[in-house]
Amino acid sequence: MSGTGAALSLDCPQTLSTECWKVPGYRYVSYDNSAATPCGVSAINGTAAGICERPNVRVTSWVINGKNVIADPFTDGWDLCGVPFLSDLAATLNTWDPFAGGWTTAFSDACAYFLRSRALPPTGTKYGVLTAVDIDTKETITFTPVDTVVADTYYRRITEVDCDGTTTTRWTNDAGATVPAPDPAQIVECTVQVTPGARVTPTQRVRPRIARFTGTASSTNLDRIPADVQSMTLTVLAGAVRVRAAGSGATNSSGGPTTYGDDVTVPAGITLTWAVDGDSNDLALDGGLIFTGTAAGADFLVHWTEHIYTDAD
């Protein structure tokens, strides 16, 4: 057989392959005890209200995936407002959650302190209302969660060959617009189902604080601050300052309940510091301190660091 050879003409550029990639999304579920907030709704007898210090409650139901996971109601207790209350509530959720949601205290500007799950897939386990009855007041207490969802982000990697044989690769978003290449450490193929790559616990940060006191003023019992205090420093500028070690719940005026006998007067020119190393074993100082000027001429500084949990990156 004979014939005439002819050059083939290709459309240029020509697509060699189109691949689908994604940055996996995630979801957080949150509960709040501060009435109606972006992080959840707490209610008393059906009316949105803040809920604090409930030492004697009977938890009757927690609806997950449309079913009550608490088949046998139980008696529990939740402590003061802020972090103590939320820590108790988190313990309740972690005890009864069959899906191991990993509930921890978090912080945000919109909600202050609240409860948040670990990172979950964008869709899946549906957490619902937690209901309890205050045995002392007979009130019905409910917590309704809020989902914060970040969907999967899709990309296309398109490999093309030009008329001169040059091969190039470009990326487009889900709408087809050309975009910079995504971080290769964040993407997986679209067919891959993975556990969310978001952090298991909220971002942990240490926030510095400082306050100045004069005369016979007293500092707040630092054990009552709604955060984990990792360090505190007293600097006496003038006069003298009385330092008392008091247990949780003590106030400036009463000092009680006091669980320690420490009660000393510190003169001017002295600086004292208390601190932990901040690792997972020694996260916060245990027990509070109250600082009080002993006379009108007293002048002192108290500064401390707070370990907080926040959704911010």
C-alpha positions as protocol buffer text, in pm:
chain_id: "A"
residue {
  index: 1
  type: MET
  ca { x: 0 y: 0 z: 0 }
}
residue {
  index: 2
  type: SER
  ca { x: 130 y: 343 z: -79 }
}
residue {
  index: 3
  type: GLY
  ca { x: 8 y: 684 z: 6 }
}
residue {
  index: 4
  type: THR
  ca { x: 103 y: 1039 z: 84 }
}
residue {
  index: 5
  type: GLY
  ca { x: 193 y: 1132 z: 434 }
}
residue {
  index: 6
  type: ALA
  ca { x: 48 y: 1453 z: 570 }
}
residue {
  index: 7
  type: ALA
  ca { x: 125 y: 1639 z: 892 }
}
residue {
  index: 8
  type: LEU
  ca { x: -143 y: 1626 z: 1158 }
}
residue {
  index: 9
  type: SER
  ca { x: -282 y: 1956 z: 1278 }
}
residue {
  index: 10
  type: LEU
  ca { x: -366 y: 1983 z: 1650 }
}
residue {
  index: 11
  type: ASP
  ca { x: -594 y: 2234 z: 1812 }
}
residue {
  index: 12
  type: CYS
  ca { x: -373 y: 2441 z: 2036 }
}
residue {
  index: 13
  type: PRO
  ca { x: -352 y: 2431 z: 2328 }
}
residue {
  index: 14
  type: GLN
  ca { x: -484 y: 2082 z: 2387 }
}
residue {
  index: 15
  type: THR
  ca { x: -597 y: 1957 z: 2726 }
}
residue {
  index: 16
  type: LEU
  ca { x: -416 y: 1644 z: 2834 }
}
residue {
  index: 17
  type: SER
  ca { x: -591 y: 1596 z: 3168 }
}
residue {
  index: 18
  type: THR
  ca { x: -831 y: 1758 z: 3412 }
}
residue {
  index: 19
  type: GLU
  ca { x: -811 y: 1652 z: 3776 }
}
residue {
  index: 20
  type: CYS
  ca { x: -1042 y: 1736 z: 4065 }
}
residue {
  index: 21
  type: TRP
  ca { x: -887 y: 1838 z: 4400 }
}
residue {
  index: 22
  type: LYS
  ca { x: -1032 y: 1985 z: 4715 }
}
residue {
  index: 23
  type: VAL
  ca { x: -943 y: 2144 z: 5047 }
}
residue {
  index: 24
  type: PRO
  ca { x: -1156 y: 1936 z: 5288 }
}
residue {
  index: 25
  type: GLY
  ca { x: -1414 y: 2135 z: 5479 }
}
residue {
  index: 26
  type: TYR
  ca { x: -1509 y: 2100 z: 5842 }
}
residue {
  index: 27
  type: ARG
  ca { x: -1777 y: 2186 z: 6093 }
}
residue {
  index: 28
  type: TYR
  ca { x: -1790 y: 2294 z: 6455 }
}
residue {
  index: 29
  type: VAL
  ca { x: -2093 y: 2252 z: 6680 }
}
residue {
  index: 30
  type: SER
  ca { x: -2124 y: 2490 z: 6974 }
}
residue {
  index: 31
  type: TYR
  ca { x: -2337 y: 2531 z: 7285 }
}
residue {
  index: 32
  type: ASP
  ca { x: -2360 y: 2848 z: 7497 }
}
residue {
  index: 33
  type: ASN
  ca { x: -2507 y: 2928 z: 7838 }
}
residue {
  index: 34
  type: SER
  ca { x: -2549 y: 3304 z: 7774 }
}
residue {
  index: 35
  type: ALA
  ca { x: -2908 y: 3317 z: 7637 }
}
residue {
  index: 36
  type: ALA
  ca { x: -2922 y: 3375 z: 7259 }
}
residue {
  index: 37
  type: THR
  ca { x: -2577 y: 3409 z: 7099 }
}
residue {
  index: 38
  type: PRO
  ca { x: -2416 y: 3311 z: 6766 }
}
residue {
  index: 39
  type: CYS
  ca { x: -2279 y: 3006 z: 6950 }
}
residue {
  index: 40
  type: GLY
  ca { x: -2604 y: 2863 z: 7084 }
}
residue {
  index: 41
  type: VAL
  ca { x: -2920 y: 2937 z: 7281 }
}
residue {
  index: 42
  type: SER
  ca { x: -2977 y: 2858 z: 7647 }
}
residue {
  index: 43
  type: ALA
  ca { x: -3330 y: 2883 z: 7783 }
}
residue {
  index: 44
  type: ILE
  ca { x: -3524 y: 2851 z: 8107 }
}
residue {
  index: 45
  type: ASN
  ca { x: -3878 y: 2720 z: 8068 }
}
residue {
  index: 46
  type: GLY
  ca { x: -3858 y: 2797 z: 7697 }
}
residue {
  index: 47
  type: THR
  ca { x: -3740 y: 3159 z: 7730 }
}
residue {
  index: 48
  type: ALA
  ca { x: -3385 y: 3250 z: 7628 }
}
residue {
  index: 49
  type: ALA
  ca { x: -3186 y: 3324 z: 7943 }
}
residue {
  index: 50
  type: GLY
  ca { x: -2836 y: 3300 z: 8080 }
}
residue {
  index: 51
  type: ILE
  ca { x: -2775 y: 2994 z: 8294 }
}
residue {
  index: 52
  type: CYS
  ca { x: -2520 y: 2976 z: 8577 }
}
residue {
  index: 53
  type: GLU
  ca { x: -2443 y: 2775 z: 8889 }
}
residue {
  index: 54
  type: ARG
  ca { x: -2687 y: 2488 z: 8879 }
}
residue {
  index: 55
  type: PRO
  ca { x: -2554 y: 2249 z: 9146 }
}
residue {
  index: 56
  type: ASN
  ca { x: -2846 y: 2007 z: 9131 }
}
residue {
  index: 57
  type: VAL
  ca { x: -2987 y: 1928 z: 8790 }
}
residue {
  index: 58
  type: ARG
  ca { x: -3134 y: 1617 z: 8636 }
}
residue {
  index: 59
  type: VAL
  ca { x: -3024 y: 1573 z: 8276 }
}
residue {
  index: 60
  type: THR
  ca { x: -3318 y: 1416 z: 8097 }
}
residue {
  index: 61
  type: SER
  ca { x: -3232 y: 1411 z: 7728 }
}
residue {
  index: 62
  type: TRP
  ca { x: -2978 y: 1497 z: 7461 }
}
residue {
  index: 63
  type: VAL
  ca { x: -3098 y: 1456 z: 7104 }
}
residue {
  index: 64
  type: ILE
  ca { x: -2833 y: 1342 z: 6857 }
}
residue {
  index: 65
  type: ASN
  ca { x: -2930 y: 1231 z: 6506 }
}
residue {
  index: 66
  type: GLY
  ca { x: -3292 y: 1264 z: 6609 }
}
residue {
  index: 67
  type: LYS
  ca { x: -3265 y: 1025 z: 6904 }
}
residue {
  index: 68
  type: ASN
  ca { x: -3224 y: 1074 z: 7277 }
}
residue {
  index: 69
  type: VAL
  ca { x: -2884 y: 931 z: 7376 }
}
residue {
  index: 70
  type: ILE
  ca { x: -2960 y: 960 z: 7750 }
}
residue {
  index: 71
  type: ALA
  ca { x: -3192 y: 668 z: 7805 }
}
residue {
  index: 72
  type: ASP
  ca { x: -3156 y: 686 z: 8185 }
}
residue {
  index: 73
  type: PRO
  ca { x: -3180 y: 1044 z: 8324 }
}
residue {
  index: 74
  type: PHE
  ca { x: -2909 y: 1125 z: 8577 }
}
residue {
  index: 75
  type: THR
  ca { x: -2832 y: 1391 z: 8837 }
}
residue {
  index: 76
  type: ASP
  ca { x: -2541 y: 1626 z: 8775 }
}
residue {
  index: 77
  type: GLY
  ca { x: -2410 y: 1964 z: 8890 }
}
residue {
  index: 78
  type: TRP
  ca { x: -2280 y: 2266 z: 8699 }
}
residue {
  index: 79
  type: ASP
  ca { x: -2063 y: 2528 z: 8869 }
}
residue {
  index: 80
  type: LEU
  ca { x: -2029 y: 2908 z: 8853 }
}
residue {
  index: 81
  type: CYS
  ca { x: -2063 y: 3119 z: 8538 }
}
residue {
  index: 82
  type: GLY
  ca { x: -1792 y: 3129 z: 8276 }
}
residue {
  index: 83
  type: VAL
  ca { x: -1527 y: 2861 z: 8245 }
}
residue {
  index: 84
  type: PRO
  ca { x: -1620 y: 2661 z: 8561 }
}
residue {
  index: 85
  type: PHE
  ca { x: -1979 y: 2617 z: 8439 }
}
residue {
  index: 86
  type: LEU
  ca { x: -1873 y: 2531 z: 8086 }
}
residue {
  index: 87
  type: SER
  ca { x: -1610 y: 2284 z: 8208 }
}
residue {
  index: 88
  type: ASP
  ca { x: -1879 y: 2099 z: 8401 }
}
residue {
  index: 89
  type: LEU
  ca { x: -2115 y: 2104 z: 8103 }
}
residue {
  index: 90
  type: ALA
  ca { x: -1835 y: 1982 z: 7874 }
}
residue {
  index: 91
  type: ALA
  ca { x: -1776 y: 1690 z: 8110 }
}
residue {
  index: 92
  type: THR
  ca { x: -2145 y: 1602 z: 8082 }
}
residue {
  index: 93
  type: LEU
  ca { x: -2134 y: 1610 z: 7702 }
}
residue {
  index: 94
  type: ASN
  ca { x: -1811 y: 1415 z: 7676 }
}
residue {
  index: 95
  type: THR
  ca { x: -1948 y: 1147 z: 7909 }
}
residue {
  index: 96
  type: TRP
  ca { x: -2264 y: 1089 z: 7707 }
}
residue {
  index: 97
  type: ASP
  ca { x: -2162 y: 1165 z: 7348 }
}
residue {
  index: 98
  type: PRO
  ca { x: -2151 y: 830 z: 7161 }
}
residue {
  index: 99
  type: PHE
  ca { x: -1972 y: 1000 z: 6871 }
}
residue {
  index: 100
  type: ALA
  ca { x: -1684 y: 1151 z: 7075 }
}
residue {
  index: 101
  type: GLY
  ca { x: -1744 y: 1513 z: 6977 }
}
residue {
  index: 102
  type: GLY
  ca { x: -1450 y: 1630 z: 7189 }
}
residue {
  index: 103
  type: TRP
  ca { x: -1623 y: 1916 z: 7374 }
}
residue {
  index: 104
  type: THR
  ca { x: -1399 y: 2192 z: 7510 }
}
residue {
  index: 105
  type: THR
  ca { x: -1428 y: 2551 z: 7629 }
}
residue {
  index: 106
  type: ALA
  ca { x: -1363 y: 2806 z: 7354 }
}
residue {
  index: 107
  type: PHE
  ca { x: -1358 y: 3186 z: 7333 }
}
residue {
  index: 108
  type: SER
  ca { x: -1464 y: 3434 z: 7066 }
}
residue {
  index: 109
  type: ASP
  ca { x: -1542 y: 3804 z: 7051 }
}
residue {
  index: 110
  type: ALA
  ca { x: -1902 y: 3731 z: 6953 }
}
residue {
  index: 111
  type: CYS
  ca { x: -1976 y: 3478 z: 7225 }
}
residue {
  index: 112
  type: ALA
  ca { x: -1709 y: 3518 z: 7495 }
}
residue {
  index: 113
  type: TYR
  ca { x: -1676 y: 3171 z: 7652 }
}
residue {
  index: 114
  type: PHE
  ca { x: -1879 y: 2883 z: 7513 }
}
residue {
  index: 115
  type: LEU
  ca { x: -1854 y: 2509 z: 7434 }
}
residue {
  index: 116
  type: ARG
  ca { x: -1729 y: 2381 z: 7102 }
}
residue {
  index: 117
  type: SER
  ca { x: -1679 y: 2039 z: 6948 }
}
residue {
  index: 118
  type: ARG
  ca { x: -1364 y: 1920 z: 6779 }
}
residue {
  index: 119
  type: ALA
  ca { x: -1352 y: 1958 z: 6402 }
}
residue {
  index: 120
  type: LEU
  ca { x: -1615 y: 1741 z: 6233 }
}
residue {
  index: 121
  type: PRO
  ca { x: -1690 y: 1666 z: 5866 }
}
residue {
  index: 122
  type: PRO
  ca { x: -1903 y: 1933 z: 5694 }
}
residue {
  index: 123
  type: THR
  ca { x: -2200 y: 1697 z: 5708 }
}
residue {
  index: 124
  type: GLY
  ca { x: -2273 y: 1409 z: 5939 }
}
residue {
  index: 125
  type: THR
  ca { x: -2365 y: 1373 z: 6306 }
}
residue {
  index: 126
  type: LYS
  ca { x: -2649 y: 1611 z: 6394 }
}
residue {
  index: 127
  type: TYR
  ca { x: -2628 y: 1738 z: 6750 }
}
residue {
  index: 128
  type: GLY
  ca { x: -2949 y: 1871 z: 6898 }
}
residue {
  index: 129
  type: VAL
  ca { x: -3106 y: 2006 z: 7217 }
}
residue {
  index: 130
  type: LEU
  ca { x: -2979 y: 1911 z: 7563 }
}
residue {
  index: 131
  type: THR
  ca { x: -3252 y: 1923 z: 7830 }
}
residue {
  index: 132
  type: ALA
  ca { x: -3225 y: 1920 z: 8209 }
}
residue {
  index: 133
  type: VAL
  ca { x: -3451 y: 1996 z: 8505 }
}
residue {
  index: 134
  type: ASP
  ca { x: -3329 y: 2200 z: 8801 }
}
residue {
  index: 135
  type: ILE
  ca { x: -3427 y: 1980 z: 9094 }
}
residue {
  index: 136
  type: ASP
  ca { x: -3427 y: 2276 z: 9334 }
}
residue {
  index: 137
  type: THR
  ca { x: -3627 y: 2529 z: 9127 }
}
residue {
  index: 138
  type: LYS
  ca { x: -3821 y: 2283 z: 8905 }
}
residue {
  index: 139
  type: GLU
  ca { x: -3722 y: 2489 z: 8599 }
}
residue {
  index: 140
  type: THR
  ca { x: -3661 y: 2323 z: 8264 }
}
residue {
  index: 141
  type: ILE
  ca { x: -3325 y: 2415 z: 8116 }
}
residue {
  index: 142
  type: THR
  ca { x: -3240 y: 2367 z: 7749 }
}
residue {
  index: 143
  type: PHE
  ca { x: -2931 y: 2423 z: 7536 }
}
residue {
  index: 144
  type: THR
  ca { x: -2976 y: 2447 z: 7159 }
}
residue {
  index: 145
  type: PRO
  ca { x: -2657 y: 2425 z: 6947 }
}
residue {
  index: 146
  type: VAL
  ca { x: -2536 y: 2616 z: 6644 }
}
residue {
  index: 147
  type: ASP
  ca { x: -2338 y: 2465 z: 6356 }
}
residue {
  index: 148
  type: THR
  ca { x: -2051 y: 2656 z: 6197 }
}
residue {
  index: 149
  type: VAL
  ca { x: -1981 y: 2493 z: 5861 }
}
residue {
  index: 150
  type: VAL
  ca { x: -1690 y: 2544 z: 5622 }
}
residue {
  index: 151
  type: ALA
  ca { x: -1767 y: 2353 z: 5303 }
}
residue {
  index: 152
  type: ASP
  ca { x: -1519 y: 2167 z: 5084 }
}
residue {
  index: 153
  type: THR
  ca { x: -1333 y: 2401 z: 4845 }
}
residue {
  index: 154
  type: TYR
  ca { x: -1295 y: 2250 z: 4499 }
}
residue {
  index: 155
  type: TYR
  ca { x: -1021 y: 2306 z: 4240 }
}
residue {
  index: 156
  type: ARG
  ca { x: -940 y: 2173 z: 3893 }
}
residue {
  index: 157
  type: ARG
  ca { x: -582 y: 2105 z: 3786 }
}
residue {
  index: 158
  type: ILE
  ca { x: -568 y: 2129 z: 3408 }
}
residue {
  index: 159
  type: THR
  ca { x: -262 y: 2008 z: 3218 }
}
residue {
  index: 160
  type: GLU
  ca { x: -229 y: 2138 z: 2860 }
}
residue {
  index: 161
  type: VAL
  ca { x: 15 y: 2103 z: 2571 }
}
residue {
  index: 162
  type: ASP
  ca { x: 84 y: 2398 z: 2340 }
}
residue {
  index: 163
  type: CYS
  ca { x: 149 y: 2382 z: 1968 }
}
residue {
  index: 164
  type: ASP
  ca { x: 525 y: 2386 z: 2023 }
}
residue {
  index: 165
  type: GLY
  ca { x: 498 y: 2087 z: 2256 }
}
residue {
  index: 166
  type: THR
  ca { x: 531 y: 2285 z: 2579 }
}
residue {
  index: 167
  type: THR
  ca { x: 331 y: 2135 z: 2867 }
}
residue {
  index: 168
  type: THR
  ca { x: 178 y: 2369 z: 3122 }
}
residue {
  index: 169
  type: THR
  ca { x: -43 y: 2328 z: 3428 }
}
residue {
  index: 170
  type: ARG
  ca { x: -302 y: 2572 z: 3558 }
}
residue {
  index: 171
  type: TRP
  ca { x: -559 y: 2570 z: 3838 }
}
residue {
  index: 172
  type: THR
  ca { x: -918 y: 2686 z: 3831 }
}
residue {
  index: 173
  type: ASN
  ca { x: -1176 y: 2723 z: 4103 }
}
residue {
  index: 174
  type: ASP
  ca { x: -1519 y: 2563 z: 4105 }
}
residue {
  index: 175
  type: ALA
  ca { x: -1650 y: 2847 z: 3887 }
}
residue {
  index: 176
  type: GLY
  ca { x: -1384 y: 2789 z: 3620 }
}
residue {
  index: 177
  type: ALA
  ca { x: -1175 y: 3100 z: 3691 }
}
residue {
  index: 178
  type: THR
  ca { x: -798 y: 3063 z: 3692 }
}
residue {
  index: 179
  type: VAL
  ca { x: -655 y: 3087 z: 4043 }
}
residue {
  index: 180
  type: PRO
  ca { x: -316 y: 3044 z: 4211 }
}
residue {
  index: 181
  type: ALA
  ca { x: -222 y: 2686 z: 4293 }
}
residue {
  index: 182
  type: PRO
  ca { x: -352 y: 2584 z: 4637 }
}
residue {
  index: 183
  type: ASP
  ca { x: -118 y: 2473 z: 4912 }
}
residue {
  index: 184
  type: PRO
  ca { x: -31 y: 2112 z: 4825 }
}
residue {
  index: 185
  type: ALA
  ca { x: -28 y: 2025 z: 5196 }
}
residue {
  index: 186
  type: GLN
  ca { x: -398 y: 2115 z: 5223 }
}
residue {
  index: 187
  type: ILE
  ca { x: -551 y: 1942 z: 4923 }
}
residue {
  index: 188
  type: VAL
  ca { x: -664 y: 1587 z: 4852 }
}
residue {
  index: 189
  type: GLU
  ca { x: -828 y: 1431 z: 4549 }
}
residue {
  index: 190
  type: CYS
  ca { x: -1201 y: 1490 z: 4534 }
}
residue {
  index: 191
  type: THR
  ca { x: -1281 y: 1121 z: 4576 }
}
residue {
  index: 192
  type: VAL
  ca { x: -1088 y: 1099 z: 4904 }
}
residue {
  index: 193
  type: GLN
  ca { x: -1288 y: 1118 z: 5226 }
}
residue {
  index: 194
  type: VAL
  ca { x: -1074 y: 1240 z: 5512 }
}
residue {
  index: 195
  type: THR
  ca { x: -1107 y: 1354 z: 5869 }
}
residue {
  index: 196
  type: PRO
  ca { x: -1116 y: 1736 z: 5876 }
}
residue {
  index: 197
  type: GLY
  ca { x: -775 y: 1891 z: 5882 }
}
residue {
  index: 198
  type: ALA
  ca { x: -880 y: 2166 z: 6123 }
}
residue {
  index: 199
  type: ARG
  ca { x: -723 y: 2154 z: 6468 }
}
residue {
  index: 200
  type: VAL
  ca { x: -871 y: 1911 z: 6717 }
}
residue {
  index: 201
  type: THR
  ca { x: -891 y: 2173 z: 6991 }
}
residue {
  index: 202
  type: PRO
  ca { x: -944 y: 2546 z: 6963 }
}
residue {
  index: 203
  type: THR
  ca { x: -643 y: 2770 z: 6921 }
}
residue {
  index: 204
  type: GLN
  ca { x: -469 y: 2813 z: 7254 }
}
residue {
  index: 205
  type: ARG
  ca { x: -334 y: 3156 z: 7338 }
}
residue {
  index: 206
  type: VAL
  ca { x: -185 y: 3335 z: 7636 }
}
residue {
  index: 207
  type: ARG
  ca { x: -321 y: 3686 z: 7691 }
}
residue {
  index: 208
  type: PRO
  ca { x: -130 y: 3936 z: 7911 }
}
residue {
  index: 209
  type: ARG
  ca { x: -326 y: 4146 z: 8164 }
}
residue {
  index: 210
  type: ILE
  ca { x: -228 y: 4423 z: 8408 }
}
residue {
  index: 211
  type: ALA
  ca { x: -403 y: 4635 z: 8672 }
}
residue {
  index: 212
  type: ARG
  ca { x: -292 y: 4910 z: 8914 }
}
residue {
  index: 213
  type: PHE
  ca { x: -433 y: 4957 z: 9263 }
}
residue {
  index: 214
  type: THR
  ca { x: -389 y: 5241 z: 9511 }
}
residue {
  index: 215
  type: GLY
  ca { x: -481 y: 5300 z: 9874 }
}
residue {
  index: 216
  type: THR
  ca { x: -671 y: 5021 z: 10046 }
}
residue {
  index: 217
  type: ALA
  ca { x: -820 y: 4881 z: 9725 }
}
residue {
  index: 218
  type: SER
  ca { x: -825 y: 4505 z: 9673 }
}
residue {
  index: 219
  type: SER
  ca { x: -767 y: 4304 z: 9358 }
}
residue {
  index: 220
  type: THR
  ca { x: -1021 y: 4055 z: 9233 }
}
residue {
  index: 221
  type: ASN
  ca { x: -960 y: 3700 z: 9343 }
}
residue {
  index: 222
  type: LEU
  ca { x: -773 y: 3582 z: 9036 }
}
residue {
  index: 223
  type: ASP
  ca { x: -921 y: 3236 z: 9081 }
}
residue {
  index: 224
  type: ARG
  ca { x: -1255 y: 3384 z: 8975 }
}
residue {
  index: 225
  type: ILE
  ca { x: -1129 y: 3509 z: 8639 }
}
residue {
  index: 226
  type: PRO
  ca { x: -1307 y: 3315 z: 8360 }
}
residue {
  index: 227
  type: ALA
  ca { x: -980 y: 3189 z: 8211 }
}
residue {
  index: 228
  type: ASP
  ca { x: -689 y: 2970 z: 8315 }
}
residue {
  index: 229
  type: VAL
  ca { x: -438 y: 3198 z: 8490 }
}
residue {
  index: 230
  type: GLN
  ca { x: -86 y: 3073 z: 8418 }
}
residue {
  index: 231
  type: SER
  ca { x: 117 y: 3336 z: 8600 }
}
residue {
  index: 232
  type: MET
  ca { x: 73 y: 3641 z: 8820 }
}
residue {
  index: 233
  type: THR
  ca { x: 315 y: 3903 z: 8949 }
}
residue {
  index: 234
  type: LEU
  ca { x: 279 y: 4153 z: 9233 }
}
residue {
  index: 235
  type: THR
  ca { x: 497 y: 4466 z: 9230 }
}
residue {
  index: 236
  type: VAL
  ca { x: 468 y: 4692 z: 9536 }
}
residue {
  index: 237
  type: LEU
  ca { x: 552 y: 5049 z: 9435 }
}
residue {
  index: 238
  type: ALA
  ca { x: 473 y: 5219 z: 9764 }
}
residue {
  index: 239
  type: GLY
  ca { x: 332 y: 5136 z: 10108 }
}
residue {
  index: 240
  type: ALA
  ca { x: 258 y: 4771 z: 10180 }
}
residue {
  index: 241
  type: VAL
  ca { x: 25 y: 4506 z: 10039 }
}
residue {
  index: 242
  type: ARG
  ca { x: -148 y: 4222 z: 10220 }
}
residue {
  index: 243
  type: VAL
  ca { x: -142 y: 3896 z: 10024 }
}
residue {
  index: 244
  type: ARG
  ca { x: -394 y: 3623 z: 10107 }
}
residue {
  index: 245
  type: ALA
  ca { x: -433 y: 3284 z: 9944 }
}
residue {
  index: 246
  type: ALA
  ca { x: -802 y: 3204 z: 9910 }
}
residue {
  index: 247
  type: GLY
  ca { x: -998 y: 2921 z: 9757 }
}
residue {
  index: 248
  type: SER
  ca { x: -1233 y: 2938 z: 9461 }
}
residue {
  index: 249
  type: GLY
  ca { x: -1538 y: 3151 z: 9536 }
}
residue {
  index: 250
  type: ALA
  ca { x: -1366 y: 3391 z: 9774 }
}
residue {
  index: 251
  type: THR
  ca { x: -1451 y: 3762 z: 9744 }
}
residue {
  index: 252
  type: ASN
  ca { x: -1258 y: 4079 z: 9817 }
}
residue {
  index: 253
  type: SER
  ca { x: -1465 y: 4159 z: 10123 }
}
residue {
  index: 254
  type: SER
  ca { x: -1510 y: 3818 z: 10284 }
}
residue {
  index: 255
  type: GLY
  ca { x: -1197 y: 3642 z: 10171 }
}
residue {
  index: 256
  type: GLY
  ca { x: -1371 y: 3305 z: 10218 }
}
residue {
  index: 257
  type: PRO
  ca { x: -1393 y: 3026 z: 10165 }
}
residue {
  index: 258
  type: THR
  ca { x: -1023 y: 3026 z: 10254 }
}
residue {
  index: 259
  type: THR
  ca { x: -844 y: 2697 z: 10212 }
}
residue {
  index: 260
  type: TYR
  ca { x: -488 y: 2811 z: 10280 }
}
residue {
  index: 261
  type: GLY
  ca { x: -324 y: 2985 z: 10578 }
}
residue {
  index: 262
  type: ASP
  ca { x: -102 y: 3210 z: 10365 }
}
residue {
  index: 263
  type: ASP
  ca { x: -149 y: 3572 z: 10480 }
}
residue {
  index: 264
  type: VAL
  ca { x: 152 y: 3801 z: 10463 }
}
residue {
  index: 265
  type: THR
  ca { x: 229 y: 4172 z: 10425 }
}
residue {
  index: 266
  type: VAL
  ca { x: 471 y: 4265 z: 10145 }
}
residue {
  index: 267
  type: PRO
  ca { x: 664 y: 4596 z: 10172 }
}
residue {
  index: 268
  type: ALA
  ca { x: 747 y: 4846 z: 9896 }
}
residue {
  index: 269
  type: GLY
  ca { x: 1018 y: 4753 z: 9649 }
}
residue {
  index: 270
  type: ILE
  ca { x: 932 y: 4383 z: 9643 }
}
residue {
  index: 271
  type: THR
  ca { x: 820 y: 4188 z: 9335 }
}
residue {
  index: 272
  type: LEU
  ca { x: 673 y: 3839 z: 9369 }
}
residue {
  index: 273
  type: THR
  ca { x: 575 y: 3601 z: 9088 }
}
residue {
  index: 274
  type: TRP
  ca { x: 372 y: 3278 z: 9079 }
}
residue {
  index: 275
  type: ALA
  ca { x: 365 y: 3070 z: 8759 }
}
residue {
  index: 276
  type: VAL
  ca { x: 326 y: 2728 z: 8600 }
}
residue {
  index: 277
  type: ASP
  ca { x: 518 y: 2595 z: 8303 }
}
residue {
  index: 278
  type: GLY
  ca { x: 204 y: 2592 z: 8089 }
}
residue {
  index: 279
  type: ASP
  ca { x: 227 y: 2238 z: 7958 }
}
residue {
  index: 280
  type: SER
  ca { x: -68 y: 2002 z: 7940 }
}
residue {
  index: 281
  type: ASN
  ca { x: 1 y: 1876 z: 8294 }
}
residue {
  index: 282
  type: ASP
  ca { x: 27 y: 2215 z: 8466 }
}
residue {
  index: 283
  type: LEU
  ca { x: -196 y: 2441 z: 8265 }
}
residue {
  index: 284
  type: ALA
  ca { x: -317 y: 2681 z: 8535 }
}
residue {
  index: 285
  type: LEU
  ca { x: -248 y: 2798 z: 8888 }
}
residue {
  index: 286
  type: ASP
  ca { x: -463 y: 2627 z: 9149 }
}
residue {
  index: 287
  type: GLY
  ca { x: -622 y: 2851 z: 9410 }
}
residue {
  index: 288
  type: GLY
  ca { x: -659 y: 3228 z: 9406 }
}
residue {
  index: 289
  type: LEU
  ca { x: -472 y: 3522 z: 9555 }
}
residue {
  index: 290
  type: ILE
  ca { x: -619 y: 3848 z: 9685 }
}
residue {
  index: 291
  type: PHE
  ca { x: -398 y: 4158 z: 9708 }
}
residue {
  index: 292
  type: THR
  ca { x: -506 y: 4449 z: 9936 }
}
residue {
  index: 293
  type: GLY
  ca { x: -332 y: 4778 z: 10011 }
}
residue {
  index: 294
  type: THR
  ca { x: -278 y: 4823 z: 10385 }
}
residue {
  index: 295
  type: ALA
  ca { x: -296 y: 5206 z: 10396 }
}
residue {
  index: 296
  type: ALA
  ca { x: -388 y: 5513 z: 10192 }
}
residue {
  index: 297
  type: GLY
  ca { x: -35 y: 5544 z: 10056 }
}
residue {
  index: 298
  type: ALA
  ca { x: -21 y: 5195 z: 9909 }
}
residue {
  index: 299
  type: ASP
  ca { x: 43 y: 5168 z: 9536 }
}
residue {
  index: 300
  type: PHE
  ca { x: 89 y: 4834 z: 9358 }
}
residue {
  index: 301
  type: LEU
  ca { x: 69 y: 4658 z: 9023 }
}
residue {
  index: 302
  type: VAL
  ca { x: -73 y: 4313 z: 8953 }
}
residue {
  index: 303
  type: HIS
  ca { x: -12 y: 4158 z: 8615 }
}
residue {
  index: 304
  type: TRP
  ca { x: -96 y: 3809 z: 8499 }
}
residue {
  index: 305
  type: THR
  ca { x: -132 y: 3589 z: 8192 }
}
residue {
  index: 306
  type: GLU
  ca { x: -452 y: 3410 z: 8093 }
}
residue {
  index: 307
  type: HIS
  ca { x: -460 y: 3091 z: 7890 }
}
residue {
  index: 308
  type: ILE
  ca { x: -763 y: 3119 z: 7662 }
}
residue {
  index: 309
  type: TYR
  ca { x: -922 y: 2917 z: 7385 }
}
residue {
  index: 310
  type: THR
  ca { x: -1038 y: 3098 z: 7074 }
}
residue {
  index: 311
  type: ASP
  ca { x: -1164 y: 3022 z: 6726 }
}
residue {
  index: 312
  type: ALA
  ca { x: -935 y: 3285 z: 6576 }
}
residue {
  index: 313
  type: ASP
  ca { x: -643 y: 3161 z: 6367 }
}
